[in-house]
mmCIF file of N, CA and C in Angstrom:
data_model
loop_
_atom_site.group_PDB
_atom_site.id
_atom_site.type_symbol
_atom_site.label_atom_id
_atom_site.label_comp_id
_atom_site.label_asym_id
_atom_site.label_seq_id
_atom_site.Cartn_x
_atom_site.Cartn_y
_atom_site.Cartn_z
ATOM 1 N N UNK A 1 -1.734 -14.070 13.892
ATOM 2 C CA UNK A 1 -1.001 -12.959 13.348
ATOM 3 C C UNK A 1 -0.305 -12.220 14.483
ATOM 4 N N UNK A 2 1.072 -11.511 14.216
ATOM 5 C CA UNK A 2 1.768 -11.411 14.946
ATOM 6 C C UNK A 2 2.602 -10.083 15.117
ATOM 7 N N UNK A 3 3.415 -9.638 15.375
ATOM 8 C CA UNK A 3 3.608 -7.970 15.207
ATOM 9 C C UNK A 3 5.106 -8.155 14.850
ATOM 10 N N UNK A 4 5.546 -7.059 14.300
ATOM 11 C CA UNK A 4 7.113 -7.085 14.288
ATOM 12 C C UNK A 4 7.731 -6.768 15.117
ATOM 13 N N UNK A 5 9.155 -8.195 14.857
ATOM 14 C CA UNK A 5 9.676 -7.460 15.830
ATOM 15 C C UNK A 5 11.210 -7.623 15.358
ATOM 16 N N UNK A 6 12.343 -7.333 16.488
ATOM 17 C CA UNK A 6 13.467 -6.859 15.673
ATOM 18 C C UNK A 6 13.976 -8.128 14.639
ATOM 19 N N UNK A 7 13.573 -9.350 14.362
ATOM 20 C CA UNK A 7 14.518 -9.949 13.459
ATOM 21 C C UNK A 7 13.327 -10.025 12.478
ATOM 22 N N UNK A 8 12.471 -9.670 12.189
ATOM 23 C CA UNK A 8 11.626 -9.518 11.137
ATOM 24 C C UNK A 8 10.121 -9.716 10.882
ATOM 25 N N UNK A 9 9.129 -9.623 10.324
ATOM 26 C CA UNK A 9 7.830 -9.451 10.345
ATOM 27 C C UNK A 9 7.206 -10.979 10.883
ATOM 28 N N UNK A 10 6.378 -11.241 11.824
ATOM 29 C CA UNK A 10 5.569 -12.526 11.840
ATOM 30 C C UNK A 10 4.242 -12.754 11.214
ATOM 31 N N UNK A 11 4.482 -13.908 11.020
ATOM 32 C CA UNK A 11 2.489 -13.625 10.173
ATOM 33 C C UNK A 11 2.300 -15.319 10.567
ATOM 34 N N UNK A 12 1.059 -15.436 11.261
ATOM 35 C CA UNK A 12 0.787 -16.792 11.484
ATOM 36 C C UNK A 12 1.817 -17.991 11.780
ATOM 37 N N UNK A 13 2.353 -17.378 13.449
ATOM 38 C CA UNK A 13 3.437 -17.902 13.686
ATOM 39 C C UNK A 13 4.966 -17.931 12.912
ATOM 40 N N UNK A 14 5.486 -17.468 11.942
ATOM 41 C CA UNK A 14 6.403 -17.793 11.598
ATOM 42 C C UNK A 14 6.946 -16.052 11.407
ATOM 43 N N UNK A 15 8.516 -16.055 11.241
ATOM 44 C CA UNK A 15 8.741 -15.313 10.386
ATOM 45 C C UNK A 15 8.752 -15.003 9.337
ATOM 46 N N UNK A 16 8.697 -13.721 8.621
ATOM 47 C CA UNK A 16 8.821 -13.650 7.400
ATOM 48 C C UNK A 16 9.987 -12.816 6.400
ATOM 49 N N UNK A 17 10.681 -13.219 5.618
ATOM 50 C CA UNK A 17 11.547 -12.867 5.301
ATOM 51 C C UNK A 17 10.646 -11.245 4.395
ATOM 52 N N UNK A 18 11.992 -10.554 4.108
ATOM 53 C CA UNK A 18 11.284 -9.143 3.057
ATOM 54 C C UNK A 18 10.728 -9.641 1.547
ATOM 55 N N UNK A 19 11.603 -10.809 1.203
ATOM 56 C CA UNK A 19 10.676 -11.364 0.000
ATOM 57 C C UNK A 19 9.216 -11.884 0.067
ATOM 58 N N UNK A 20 9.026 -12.464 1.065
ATOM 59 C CA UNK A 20 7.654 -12.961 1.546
ATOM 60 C C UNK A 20 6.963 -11.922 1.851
ATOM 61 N N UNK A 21 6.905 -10.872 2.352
ATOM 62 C CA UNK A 21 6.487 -9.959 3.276
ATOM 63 C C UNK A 21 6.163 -9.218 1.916
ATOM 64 N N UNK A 22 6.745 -9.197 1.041
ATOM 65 C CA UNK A 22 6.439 -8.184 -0.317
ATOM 66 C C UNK A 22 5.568 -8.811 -1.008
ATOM 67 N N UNK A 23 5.581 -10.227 -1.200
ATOM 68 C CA UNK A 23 4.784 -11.336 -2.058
ATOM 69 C C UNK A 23 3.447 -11.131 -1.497
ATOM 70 N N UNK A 24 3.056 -11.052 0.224
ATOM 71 C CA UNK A 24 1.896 -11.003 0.893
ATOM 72 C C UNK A 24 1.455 -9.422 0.424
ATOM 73 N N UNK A 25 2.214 -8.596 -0.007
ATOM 74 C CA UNK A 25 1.807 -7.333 0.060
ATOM 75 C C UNK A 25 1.059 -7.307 -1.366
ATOM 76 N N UNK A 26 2.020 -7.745 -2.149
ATOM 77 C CA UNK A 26 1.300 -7.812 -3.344
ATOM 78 C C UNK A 26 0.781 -8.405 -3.848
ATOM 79 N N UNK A 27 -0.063 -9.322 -2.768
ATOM 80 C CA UNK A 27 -1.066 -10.307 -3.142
ATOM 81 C C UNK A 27 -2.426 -9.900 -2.643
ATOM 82 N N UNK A 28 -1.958 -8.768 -1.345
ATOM 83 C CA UNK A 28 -3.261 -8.239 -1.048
ATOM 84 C C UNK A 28 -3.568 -7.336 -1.888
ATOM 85 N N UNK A 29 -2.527 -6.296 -2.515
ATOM 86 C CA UNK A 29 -3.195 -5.053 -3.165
ATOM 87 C C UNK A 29 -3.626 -5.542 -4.111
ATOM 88 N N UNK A 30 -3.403 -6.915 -5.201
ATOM 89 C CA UNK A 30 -4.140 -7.147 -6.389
ATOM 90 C C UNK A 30 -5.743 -7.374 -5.599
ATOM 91 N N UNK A 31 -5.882 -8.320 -4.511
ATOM 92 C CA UNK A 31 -7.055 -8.889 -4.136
ATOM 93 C C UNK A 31 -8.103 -7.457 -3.638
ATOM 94 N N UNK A 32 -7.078 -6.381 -3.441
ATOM 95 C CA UNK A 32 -7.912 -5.389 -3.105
ATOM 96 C C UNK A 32 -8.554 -4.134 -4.493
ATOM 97 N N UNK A 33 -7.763 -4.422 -5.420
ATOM 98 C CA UNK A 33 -7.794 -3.628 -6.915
ATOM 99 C C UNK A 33 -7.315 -3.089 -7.508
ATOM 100 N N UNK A 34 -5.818 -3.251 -7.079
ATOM 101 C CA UNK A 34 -4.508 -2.179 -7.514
ATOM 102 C C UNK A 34 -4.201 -3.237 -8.720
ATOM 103 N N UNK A 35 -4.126 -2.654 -10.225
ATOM 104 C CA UNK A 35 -3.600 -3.082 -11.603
ATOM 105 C C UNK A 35 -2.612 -3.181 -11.528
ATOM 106 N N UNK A 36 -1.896 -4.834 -11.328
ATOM 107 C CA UNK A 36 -0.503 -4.798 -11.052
ATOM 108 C C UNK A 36 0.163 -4.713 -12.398
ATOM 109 N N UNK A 37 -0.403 -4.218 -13.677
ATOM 110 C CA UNK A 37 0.461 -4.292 -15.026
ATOM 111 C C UNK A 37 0.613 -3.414 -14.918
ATOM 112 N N UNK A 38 0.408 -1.945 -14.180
ATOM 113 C CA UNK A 38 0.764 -0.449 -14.366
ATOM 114 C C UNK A 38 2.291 -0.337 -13.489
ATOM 115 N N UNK A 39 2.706 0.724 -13.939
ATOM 116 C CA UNK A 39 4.323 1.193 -13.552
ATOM 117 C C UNK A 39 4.630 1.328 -12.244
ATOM 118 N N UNK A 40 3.005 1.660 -11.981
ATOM 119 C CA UNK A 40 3.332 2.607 -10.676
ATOM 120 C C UNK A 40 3.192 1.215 -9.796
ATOM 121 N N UNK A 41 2.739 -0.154 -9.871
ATOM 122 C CA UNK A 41 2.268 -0.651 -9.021
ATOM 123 C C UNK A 41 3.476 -1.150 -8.047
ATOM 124 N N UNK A 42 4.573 -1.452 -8.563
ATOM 125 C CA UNK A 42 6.426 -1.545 -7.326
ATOM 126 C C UNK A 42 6.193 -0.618 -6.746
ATOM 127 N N UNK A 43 5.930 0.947 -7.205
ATOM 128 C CA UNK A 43 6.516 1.585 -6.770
ATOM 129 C C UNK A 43 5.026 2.097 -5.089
ATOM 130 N N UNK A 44 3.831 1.412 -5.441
ATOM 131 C CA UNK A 44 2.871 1.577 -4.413
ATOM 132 C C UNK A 44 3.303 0.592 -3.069
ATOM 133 N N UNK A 45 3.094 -0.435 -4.120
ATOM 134 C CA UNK A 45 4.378 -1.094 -3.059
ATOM 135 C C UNK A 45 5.063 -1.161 -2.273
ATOM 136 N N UNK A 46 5.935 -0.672 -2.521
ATOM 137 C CA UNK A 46 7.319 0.301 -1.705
ATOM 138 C C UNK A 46 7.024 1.028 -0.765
ATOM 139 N N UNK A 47 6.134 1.724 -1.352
ATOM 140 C CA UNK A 47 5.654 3.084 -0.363
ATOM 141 C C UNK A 47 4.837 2.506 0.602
ATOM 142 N N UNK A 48 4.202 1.216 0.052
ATOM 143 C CA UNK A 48 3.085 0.307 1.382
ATOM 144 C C UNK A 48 4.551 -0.272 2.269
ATOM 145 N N UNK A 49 4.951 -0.923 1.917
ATOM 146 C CA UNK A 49 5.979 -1.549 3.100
ATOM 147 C C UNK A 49 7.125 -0.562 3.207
ATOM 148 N N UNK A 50 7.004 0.929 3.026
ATOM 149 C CA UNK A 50 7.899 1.479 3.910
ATOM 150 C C UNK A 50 7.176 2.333 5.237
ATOM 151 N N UNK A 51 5.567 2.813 4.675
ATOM 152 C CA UNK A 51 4.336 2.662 5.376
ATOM 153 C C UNK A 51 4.733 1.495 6.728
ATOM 154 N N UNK A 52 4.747 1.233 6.516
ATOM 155 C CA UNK A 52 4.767 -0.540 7.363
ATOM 156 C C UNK A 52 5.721 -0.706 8.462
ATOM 157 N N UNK A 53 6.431 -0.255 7.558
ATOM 158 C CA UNK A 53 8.072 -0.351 8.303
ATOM 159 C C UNK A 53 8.082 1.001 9.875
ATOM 160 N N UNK A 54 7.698 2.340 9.030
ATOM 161 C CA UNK A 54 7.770 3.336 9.880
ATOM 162 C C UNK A 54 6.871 3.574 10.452
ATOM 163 N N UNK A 55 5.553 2.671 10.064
ATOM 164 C CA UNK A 55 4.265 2.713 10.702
ATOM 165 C C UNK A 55 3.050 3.875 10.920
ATOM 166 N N UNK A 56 3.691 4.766 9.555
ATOM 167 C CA UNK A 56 3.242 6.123 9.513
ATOM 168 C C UNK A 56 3.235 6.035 8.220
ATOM 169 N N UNK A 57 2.077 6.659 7.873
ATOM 170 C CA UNK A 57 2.392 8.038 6.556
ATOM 171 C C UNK A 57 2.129 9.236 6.909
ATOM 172 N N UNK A 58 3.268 9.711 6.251
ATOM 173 C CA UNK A 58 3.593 10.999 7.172
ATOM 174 C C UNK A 58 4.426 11.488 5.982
ATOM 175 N N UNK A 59 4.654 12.860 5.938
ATOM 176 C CA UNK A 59 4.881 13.596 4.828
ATOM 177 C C UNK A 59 5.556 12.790 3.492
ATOM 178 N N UNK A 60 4.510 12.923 2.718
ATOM 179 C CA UNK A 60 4.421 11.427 1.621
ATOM 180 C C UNK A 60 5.256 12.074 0.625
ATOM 181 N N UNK A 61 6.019 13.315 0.662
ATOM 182 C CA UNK A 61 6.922 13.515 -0.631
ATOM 183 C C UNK A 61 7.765 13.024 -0.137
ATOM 184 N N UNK A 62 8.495 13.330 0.946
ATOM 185 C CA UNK A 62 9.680 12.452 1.490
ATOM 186 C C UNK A 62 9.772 11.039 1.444
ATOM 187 N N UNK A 63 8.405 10.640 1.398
ATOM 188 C CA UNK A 63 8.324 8.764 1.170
ATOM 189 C C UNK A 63 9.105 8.836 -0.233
ATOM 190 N N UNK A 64 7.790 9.656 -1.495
ATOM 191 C CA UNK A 64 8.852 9.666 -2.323
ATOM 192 C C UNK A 64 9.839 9.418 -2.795
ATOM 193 N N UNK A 65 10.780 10.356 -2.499
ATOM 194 C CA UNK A 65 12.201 10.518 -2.496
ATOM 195 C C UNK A 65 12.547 9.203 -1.819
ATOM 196 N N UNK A 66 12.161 8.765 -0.430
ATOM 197 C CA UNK A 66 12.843 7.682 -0.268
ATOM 198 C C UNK A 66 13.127 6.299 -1.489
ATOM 199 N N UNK A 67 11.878 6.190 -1.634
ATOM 200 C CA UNK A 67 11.391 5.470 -2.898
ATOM 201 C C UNK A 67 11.977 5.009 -4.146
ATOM 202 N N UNK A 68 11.848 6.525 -4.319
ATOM 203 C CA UNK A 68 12.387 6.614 -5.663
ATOM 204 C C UNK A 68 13.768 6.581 -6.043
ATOM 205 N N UNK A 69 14.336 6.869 -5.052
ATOM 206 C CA UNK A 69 15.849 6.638 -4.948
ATOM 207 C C UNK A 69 15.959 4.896 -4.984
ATOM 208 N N UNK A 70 15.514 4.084 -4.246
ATOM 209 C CA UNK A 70 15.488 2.369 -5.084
ATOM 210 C C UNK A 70 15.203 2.165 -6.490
ATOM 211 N N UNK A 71 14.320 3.391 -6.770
ATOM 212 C CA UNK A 71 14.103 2.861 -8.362
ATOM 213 C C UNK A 71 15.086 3.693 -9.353
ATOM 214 N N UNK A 72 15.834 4.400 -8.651
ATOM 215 C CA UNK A 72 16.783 4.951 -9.867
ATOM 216 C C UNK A 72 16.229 6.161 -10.184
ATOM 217 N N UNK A 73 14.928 6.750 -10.454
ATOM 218 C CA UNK A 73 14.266 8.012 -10.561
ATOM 219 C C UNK A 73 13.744 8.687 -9.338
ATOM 220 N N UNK A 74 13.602 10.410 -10.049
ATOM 221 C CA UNK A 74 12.625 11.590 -8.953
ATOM 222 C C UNK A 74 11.714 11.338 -8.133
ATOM 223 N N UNK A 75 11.374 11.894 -7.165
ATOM 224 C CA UNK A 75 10.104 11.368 -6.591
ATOM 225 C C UNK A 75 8.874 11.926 -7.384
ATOM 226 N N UNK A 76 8.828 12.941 -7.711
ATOM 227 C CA UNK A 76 8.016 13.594 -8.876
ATOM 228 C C UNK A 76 7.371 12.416 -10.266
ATOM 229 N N UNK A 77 8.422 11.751 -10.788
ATOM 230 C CA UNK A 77 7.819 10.785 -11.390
ATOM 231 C C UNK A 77 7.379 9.526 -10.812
ATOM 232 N N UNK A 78 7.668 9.110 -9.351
ATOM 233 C CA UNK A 78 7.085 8.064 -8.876
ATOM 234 C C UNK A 78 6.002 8.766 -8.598
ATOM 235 N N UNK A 79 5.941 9.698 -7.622
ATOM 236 C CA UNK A 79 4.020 10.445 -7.725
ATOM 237 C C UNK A 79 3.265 10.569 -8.754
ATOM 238 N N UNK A 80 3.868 10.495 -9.734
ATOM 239 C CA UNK A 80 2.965 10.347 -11.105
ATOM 240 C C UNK A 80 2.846 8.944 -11.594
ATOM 241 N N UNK A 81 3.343 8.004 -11.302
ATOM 242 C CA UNK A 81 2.943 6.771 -11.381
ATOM 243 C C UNK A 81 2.294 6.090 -10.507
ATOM 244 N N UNK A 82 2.181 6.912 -9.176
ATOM 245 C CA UNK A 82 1.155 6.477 -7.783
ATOM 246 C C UNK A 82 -0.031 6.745 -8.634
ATOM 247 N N UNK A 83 -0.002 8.265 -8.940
ATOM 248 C CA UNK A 83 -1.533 8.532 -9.399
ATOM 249 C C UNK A 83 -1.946 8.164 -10.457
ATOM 250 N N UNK A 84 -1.169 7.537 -11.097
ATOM 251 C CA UNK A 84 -1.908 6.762 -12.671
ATOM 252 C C UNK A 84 -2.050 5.330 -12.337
ATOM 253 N N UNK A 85 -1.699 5.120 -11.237
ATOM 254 C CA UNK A 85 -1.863 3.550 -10.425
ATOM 255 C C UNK A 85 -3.296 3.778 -10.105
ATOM 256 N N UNK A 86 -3.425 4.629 -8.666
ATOM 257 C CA UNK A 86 -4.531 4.877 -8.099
ATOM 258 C C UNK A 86 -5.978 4.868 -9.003
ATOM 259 N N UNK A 87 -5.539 6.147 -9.963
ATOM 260 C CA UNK A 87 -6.517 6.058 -11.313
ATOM 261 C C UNK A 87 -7.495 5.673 -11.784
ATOM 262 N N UNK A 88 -6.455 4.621 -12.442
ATOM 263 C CA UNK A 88 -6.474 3.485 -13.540
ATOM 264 C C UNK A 88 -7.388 2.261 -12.597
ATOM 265 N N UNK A 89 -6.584 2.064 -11.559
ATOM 266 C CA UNK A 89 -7.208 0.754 -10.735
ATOM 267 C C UNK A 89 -8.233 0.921 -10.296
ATOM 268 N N UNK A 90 -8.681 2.440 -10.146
ATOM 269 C CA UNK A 90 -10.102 3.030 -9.168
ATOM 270 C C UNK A 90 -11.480 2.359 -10.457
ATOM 271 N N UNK A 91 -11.182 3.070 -11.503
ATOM 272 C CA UNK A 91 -12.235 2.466 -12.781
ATOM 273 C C UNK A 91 -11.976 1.318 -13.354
ATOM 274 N N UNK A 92 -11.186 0.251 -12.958
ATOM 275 C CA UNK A 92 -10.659 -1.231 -13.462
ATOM 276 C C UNK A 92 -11.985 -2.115 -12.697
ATOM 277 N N UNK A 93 -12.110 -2.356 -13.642
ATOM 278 C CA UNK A 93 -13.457 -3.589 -13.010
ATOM 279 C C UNK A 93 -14.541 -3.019 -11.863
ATOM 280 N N UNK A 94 -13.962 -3.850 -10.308
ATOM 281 C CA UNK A 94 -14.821 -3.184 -9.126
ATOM 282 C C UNK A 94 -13.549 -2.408 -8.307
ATOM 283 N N UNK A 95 -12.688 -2.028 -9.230
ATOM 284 C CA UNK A 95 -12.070 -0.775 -8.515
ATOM 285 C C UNK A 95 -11.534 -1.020 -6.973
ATOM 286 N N UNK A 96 -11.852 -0.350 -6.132
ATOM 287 C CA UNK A 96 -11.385 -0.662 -4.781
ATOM 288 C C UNK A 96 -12.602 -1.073 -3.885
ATOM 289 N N UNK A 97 -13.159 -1.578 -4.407
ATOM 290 C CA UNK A 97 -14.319 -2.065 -3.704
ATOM 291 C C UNK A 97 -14.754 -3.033 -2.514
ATOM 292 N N UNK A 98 -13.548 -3.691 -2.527
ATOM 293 C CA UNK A 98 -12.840 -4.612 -1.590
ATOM 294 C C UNK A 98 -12.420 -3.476 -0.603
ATOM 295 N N UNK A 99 -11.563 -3.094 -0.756
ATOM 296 C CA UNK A 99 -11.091 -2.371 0.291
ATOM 297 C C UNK A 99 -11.698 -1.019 0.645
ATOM 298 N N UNK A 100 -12.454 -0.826 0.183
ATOM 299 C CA UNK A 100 -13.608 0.452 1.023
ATOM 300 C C UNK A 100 -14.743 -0.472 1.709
ATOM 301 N N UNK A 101 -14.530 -1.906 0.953
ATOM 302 C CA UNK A 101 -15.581 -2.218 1.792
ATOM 303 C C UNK A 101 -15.318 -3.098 3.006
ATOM 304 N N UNK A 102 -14.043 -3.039 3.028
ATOM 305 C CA UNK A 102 -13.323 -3.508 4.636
ATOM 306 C C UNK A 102 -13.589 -2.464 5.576
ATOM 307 N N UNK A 103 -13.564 -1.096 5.290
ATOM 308 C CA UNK A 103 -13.241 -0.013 6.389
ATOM 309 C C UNK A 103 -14.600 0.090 6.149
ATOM 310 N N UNK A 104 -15.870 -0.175 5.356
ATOM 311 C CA UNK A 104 -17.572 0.088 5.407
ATOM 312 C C UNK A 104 -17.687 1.360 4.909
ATOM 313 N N UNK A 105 -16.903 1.506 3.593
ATOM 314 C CA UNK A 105 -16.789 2.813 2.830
ATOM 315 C C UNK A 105 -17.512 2.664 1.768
ATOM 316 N N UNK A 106 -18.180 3.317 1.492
ATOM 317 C CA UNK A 106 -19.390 3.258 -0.178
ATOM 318 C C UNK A 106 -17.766 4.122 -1.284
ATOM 319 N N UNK A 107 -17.769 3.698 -2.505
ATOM 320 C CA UNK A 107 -17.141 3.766 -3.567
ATOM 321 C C UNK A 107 -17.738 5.014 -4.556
ATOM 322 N N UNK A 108 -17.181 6.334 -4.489
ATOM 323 C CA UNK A 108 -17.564 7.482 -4.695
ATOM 324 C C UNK A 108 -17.101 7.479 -6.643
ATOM 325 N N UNK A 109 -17.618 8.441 -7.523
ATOM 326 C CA UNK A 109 -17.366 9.024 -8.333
ATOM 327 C C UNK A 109 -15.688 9.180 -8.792
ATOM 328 N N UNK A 110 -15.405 10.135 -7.453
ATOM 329 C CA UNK A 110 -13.856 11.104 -7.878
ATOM 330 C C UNK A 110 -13.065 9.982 -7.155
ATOM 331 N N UNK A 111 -12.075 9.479 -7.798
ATOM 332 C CA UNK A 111 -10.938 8.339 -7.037
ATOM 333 C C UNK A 111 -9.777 9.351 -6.388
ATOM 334 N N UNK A 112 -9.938 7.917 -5.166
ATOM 335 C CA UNK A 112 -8.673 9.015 -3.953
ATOM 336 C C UNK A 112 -7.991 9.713 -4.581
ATOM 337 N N UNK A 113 -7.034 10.226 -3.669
ATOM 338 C CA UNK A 113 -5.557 10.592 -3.955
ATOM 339 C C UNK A 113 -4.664 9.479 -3.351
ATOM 340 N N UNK A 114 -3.680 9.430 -3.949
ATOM 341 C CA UNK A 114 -2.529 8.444 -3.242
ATOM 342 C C UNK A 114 -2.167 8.516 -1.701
ATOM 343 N N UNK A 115 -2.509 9.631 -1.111
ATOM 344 C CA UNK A 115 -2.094 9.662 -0.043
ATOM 345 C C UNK A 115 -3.172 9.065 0.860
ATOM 346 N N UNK A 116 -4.392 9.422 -0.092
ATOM 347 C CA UNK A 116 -5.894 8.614 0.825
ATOM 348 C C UNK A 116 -5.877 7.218 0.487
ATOM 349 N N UNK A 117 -5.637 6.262 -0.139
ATOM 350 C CA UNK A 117 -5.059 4.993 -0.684
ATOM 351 C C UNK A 117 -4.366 4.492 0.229
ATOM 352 N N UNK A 118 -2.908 5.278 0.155
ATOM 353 C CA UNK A 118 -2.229 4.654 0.367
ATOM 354 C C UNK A 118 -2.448 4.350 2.275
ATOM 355 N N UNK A 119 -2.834 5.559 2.807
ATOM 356 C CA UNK A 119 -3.468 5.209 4.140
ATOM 357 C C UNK A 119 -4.365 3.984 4.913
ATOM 358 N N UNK A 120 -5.371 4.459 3.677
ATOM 359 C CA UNK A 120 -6.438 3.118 3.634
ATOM 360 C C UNK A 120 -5.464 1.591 3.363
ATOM 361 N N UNK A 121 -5.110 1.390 2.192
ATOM 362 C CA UNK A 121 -4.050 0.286 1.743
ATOM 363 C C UNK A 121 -3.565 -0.220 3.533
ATOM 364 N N UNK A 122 -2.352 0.705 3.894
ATOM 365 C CA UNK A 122 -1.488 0.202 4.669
ATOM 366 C C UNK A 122 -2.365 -0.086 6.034
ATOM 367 N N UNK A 123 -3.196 0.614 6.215
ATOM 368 C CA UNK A 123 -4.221 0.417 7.468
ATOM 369 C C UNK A 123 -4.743 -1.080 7.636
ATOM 370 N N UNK A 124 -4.980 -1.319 6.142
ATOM 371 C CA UNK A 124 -5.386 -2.422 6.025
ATOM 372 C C UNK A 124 -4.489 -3.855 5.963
ATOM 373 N N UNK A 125 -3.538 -3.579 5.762
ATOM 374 C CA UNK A 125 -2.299 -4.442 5.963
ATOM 375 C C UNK A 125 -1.606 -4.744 7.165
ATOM 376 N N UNK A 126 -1.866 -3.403 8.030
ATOM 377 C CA UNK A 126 -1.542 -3.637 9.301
ATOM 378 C C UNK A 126 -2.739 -4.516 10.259
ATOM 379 N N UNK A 127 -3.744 -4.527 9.668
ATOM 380 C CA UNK A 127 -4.640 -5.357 10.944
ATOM 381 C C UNK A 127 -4.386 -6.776 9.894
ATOM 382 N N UNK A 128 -4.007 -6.876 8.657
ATOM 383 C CA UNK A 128 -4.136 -7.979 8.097
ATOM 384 C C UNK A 128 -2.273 -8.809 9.014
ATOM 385 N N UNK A 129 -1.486 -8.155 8.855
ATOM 386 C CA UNK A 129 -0.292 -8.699 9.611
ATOM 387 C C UNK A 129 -0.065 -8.448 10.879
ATOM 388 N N UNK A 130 -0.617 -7.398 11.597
ATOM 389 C CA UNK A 130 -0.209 -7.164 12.917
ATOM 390 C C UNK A 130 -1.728 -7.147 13.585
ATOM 391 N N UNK A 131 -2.559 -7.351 13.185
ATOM 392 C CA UNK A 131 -3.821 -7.309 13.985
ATOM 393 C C UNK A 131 -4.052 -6.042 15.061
ATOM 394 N N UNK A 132 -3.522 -4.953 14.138
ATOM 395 C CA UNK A 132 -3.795 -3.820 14.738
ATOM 396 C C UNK A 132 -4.184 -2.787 14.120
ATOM 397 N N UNK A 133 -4.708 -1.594 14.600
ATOM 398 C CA UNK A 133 -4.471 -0.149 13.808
ATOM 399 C C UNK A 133 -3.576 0.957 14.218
ATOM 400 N N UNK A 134 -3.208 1.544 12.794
ATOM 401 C CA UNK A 134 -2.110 1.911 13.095
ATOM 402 C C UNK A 134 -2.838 3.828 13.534
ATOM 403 N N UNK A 135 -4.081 3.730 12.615
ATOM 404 C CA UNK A 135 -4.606 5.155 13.026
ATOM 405 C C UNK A 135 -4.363 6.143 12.083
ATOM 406 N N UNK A 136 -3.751 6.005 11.428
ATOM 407 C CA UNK A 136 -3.041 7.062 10.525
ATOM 408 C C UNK A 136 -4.172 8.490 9.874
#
């Protein structure tokens, strides 16, 4: 695994195009417990590989807006489809159980917030493609 660099993401020697790079993304968040039949799940997505891209989350309404402007709507209603993502997927089967139990997190009662998700999520994507942490 490999780090980015300017002509595009590496993962196990090769490059990867943004279609691939989205396919890997959303192959981890199902494997990790995100309900990919809910609305919000493109739009977690998005916000993971723009996470990715800027290598931060960092004031997450502005992700938003970035966001949501690809999908044609407010950022206000993509935050409301983060959190009916987050939700929904937290009480779906074993929930995020996978991925709290990468970082050696016990699986609480009250489900994150999107912004604690989405941290965890991309943290975890970054040692899964770049074999690093990003710290966030």
């Amino acid at each position: 695994m490999e780090k980015q660099n300017g002509n595009g993401t590496t993962f196990d020697g090769r490059i990867l195009t943004d279609g691939e790079l989205t396919r890997l993304v959303s192959a981890e968040m199902i494997k990790m417990g995100f309900v990919p039949s809910l609305k919000g799940f493109p739009c977690m997505r998005e916000l993971v590989l723009l996470a990715l891209k800027e290598q931060k989350v960092d004031k997450l309404m502005k992700m938003y807006d970035t966001v949501a402007e690809k999908f044609g709507t407010k950022g206000e209603s993509l935050e409301r489809n983060a959190r009916t993502l987050v939700s929904k997927s937290y009480y779906h089967d074993e929930g995020f159980a996978n991925l709290y139990g990468y970082f050696g997190l016990r699986v609480t009662y009250t489900p994150p917030t999107v912004g604690q998700i989405l941290a965890l999520f991309t943290e975890y994507m970054a040692a899964v493609l770049f074999d690093k942490n990003f710290a966030f």
